[in-house]
């Protein structure tokens, strides 16, 4: 659940329990599904406009009208500097936002690679 505290949006970290329940491959599939929900269908990227338009699909209605917050999310994950998020940048950002996944990311990566 998203809640506003001290001008930051705090999210409860459900990712570790999702990994436990879905396994590494299932979790990566869910991250990819999340990316596809948020992306601009024509560009294949998450843009500021697509994030504003589609964030309600993920229960983030309160963020839809906060352009500054949405832009900061894109900037945080934009590794190549194009002002958008591709699928890899989105997945890396999601991992970085989950402290518990960052701790266990090596185990997660090894499990994913054994199923590849």
XYZ file of C-alpha atoms in Angstrom:
116
model
C 0.000 0.000 0.000
C 1.212 3.465 -0.807
C 1.027 6.121 1.874
C 2.464 9.628 1.993
C 4.840 10.348 4.890
C 7.247 13.258 5.084
C 6.691 13.993 1.373
C 7.994 10.543 0.377
C 5.856 7.688 -0.827
C 6.389 4.568 1.266
C 5.566 1.146 -0.126
C 5.152 -2.034 1.805
C 7.669 -4.447 0.332
C 5.702 -7.446 -0.916
C 8.416 -8.568 -3.335
C 10.157 -11.069 -1.014
C 6.892 -12.869 -0.288
C 6.068 -12.860 -3.999
C 9.435 -14.465 -4.793
C 8.824 -17.064 -2.121
C 5.370 -17.844 -3.476
C 6.055 -17.588 -7.237
C 9.710 -18.583 -7.452
C 12.331 -16.594 -9.317
C 10.954 -17.193 -12.797
C 7.359 -16.441 -11.801
C 8.402 -13.250 -10.058
C 10.334 -12.042 -13.115
C 7.244 -12.778 -15.211
C 5.168 -10.618 -12.852
C 7.686 -7.768 -13.075
C 7.495 -7.981 -16.873
C 3.685 -7.917 -16.674
C 3.900 -4.791 -14.517
C 6.182 -3.175 -17.071
C 3.757 -3.970 -19.893
C 0.868 -2.461 -17.917
C 2.757 0.810 -17.494
C 4.480 1.127 -20.864
C 3.492 3.152 -23.888
C 2.278 0.462 -26.290
C 3.710 2.185 -29.359
C 7.136 3.009 -27.908
C 7.607 -0.124 -25.794
C 8.895 2.106 -22.966
C 7.497 3.592 -19.791
C 7.196 7.312 -20.492
C 5.979 10.041 -18.159
C 2.719 10.108 -20.101
C 2.210 6.334 -19.966
C 3.038 6.270 -16.259
C 0.474 9.016 -15.595
C -2.123 7.250 -17.718
C -1.574 3.680 -16.503
C -0.476 3.903 -12.853
C -4.098 3.515 -11.749
C -4.035 -0.054 -13.060
C -1.602 -0.911 -10.263
C -3.593 0.825 -7.526
C -1.495 3.983 -7.612
C -4.322 6.449 -8.299
C -2.995 8.986 -5.773
C 0.204 9.251 -7.797
C -1.437 9.769 -11.185
C -1.676 13.554 -10.815
C 1.679 14.084 -9.093
C 3.859 14.709 -12.119
C 6.893 15.621 -10.001
C 6.752 12.277 -8.173
C 6.217 10.314 -11.384
C 9.117 12.094 -13.070
C 11.381 11.383 -10.090
C 10.507 7.679 -10.400
C 11.533 7.694 -14.045
C 14.728 9.626 -13.302
C 15.633 7.162 -10.528
C 15.525 4.215 -12.900
C 16.646 5.819 -16.164
C 20.097 4.325 -16.626
C 20.644 5.356 -20.253
C 19.444 8.952 -19.838
C 16.693 8.865 -22.478
C 13.968 10.060 -20.080
C 12.070 6.755 -20.248
C 12.301 3.301 -18.697
C 12.908 0.205 -20.769
C 12.071 -3.221 -19.359
C 15.542 -3.837 -17.934
C 15.663 -0.421 -16.248
C 12.219 -1.016 -14.749
C 13.220 -4.408 -13.323
C 16.480 -3.031 -11.904
C 14.545 -0.175 -10.293
C 12.056 -2.586 -8.726
C 14.919 -4.598 -7.221
C 16.575 -1.450 -5.907
C 13.336 -0.382 -4.231
C 13.152 -3.657 -2.315
C 15.803 -3.774 0.427
C 15.093 -7.426 1.145
C 15.468 -8.420 -2.500
C 18.744 -6.558 -2.695
C 20.008 -8.696 0.195
C 18.964 -11.929 -1.467
C 19.431 -10.960 -5.122
C 22.363 -13.314 -5.694
C 20.324 -16.335 -4.618
C 17.430 -15.103 -6.748
C 19.680 -14.648 -9.788
C 21.186 -18.125 -9.408
C 17.713 -19.690 -9.222
C 16.562 -17.762 -12.304
C 19.644 -18.817 -14.277
C 19.144 -22.496 -13.467
C 15.664 -22.302 -15.020
C 16.781 -20.369 -18.108
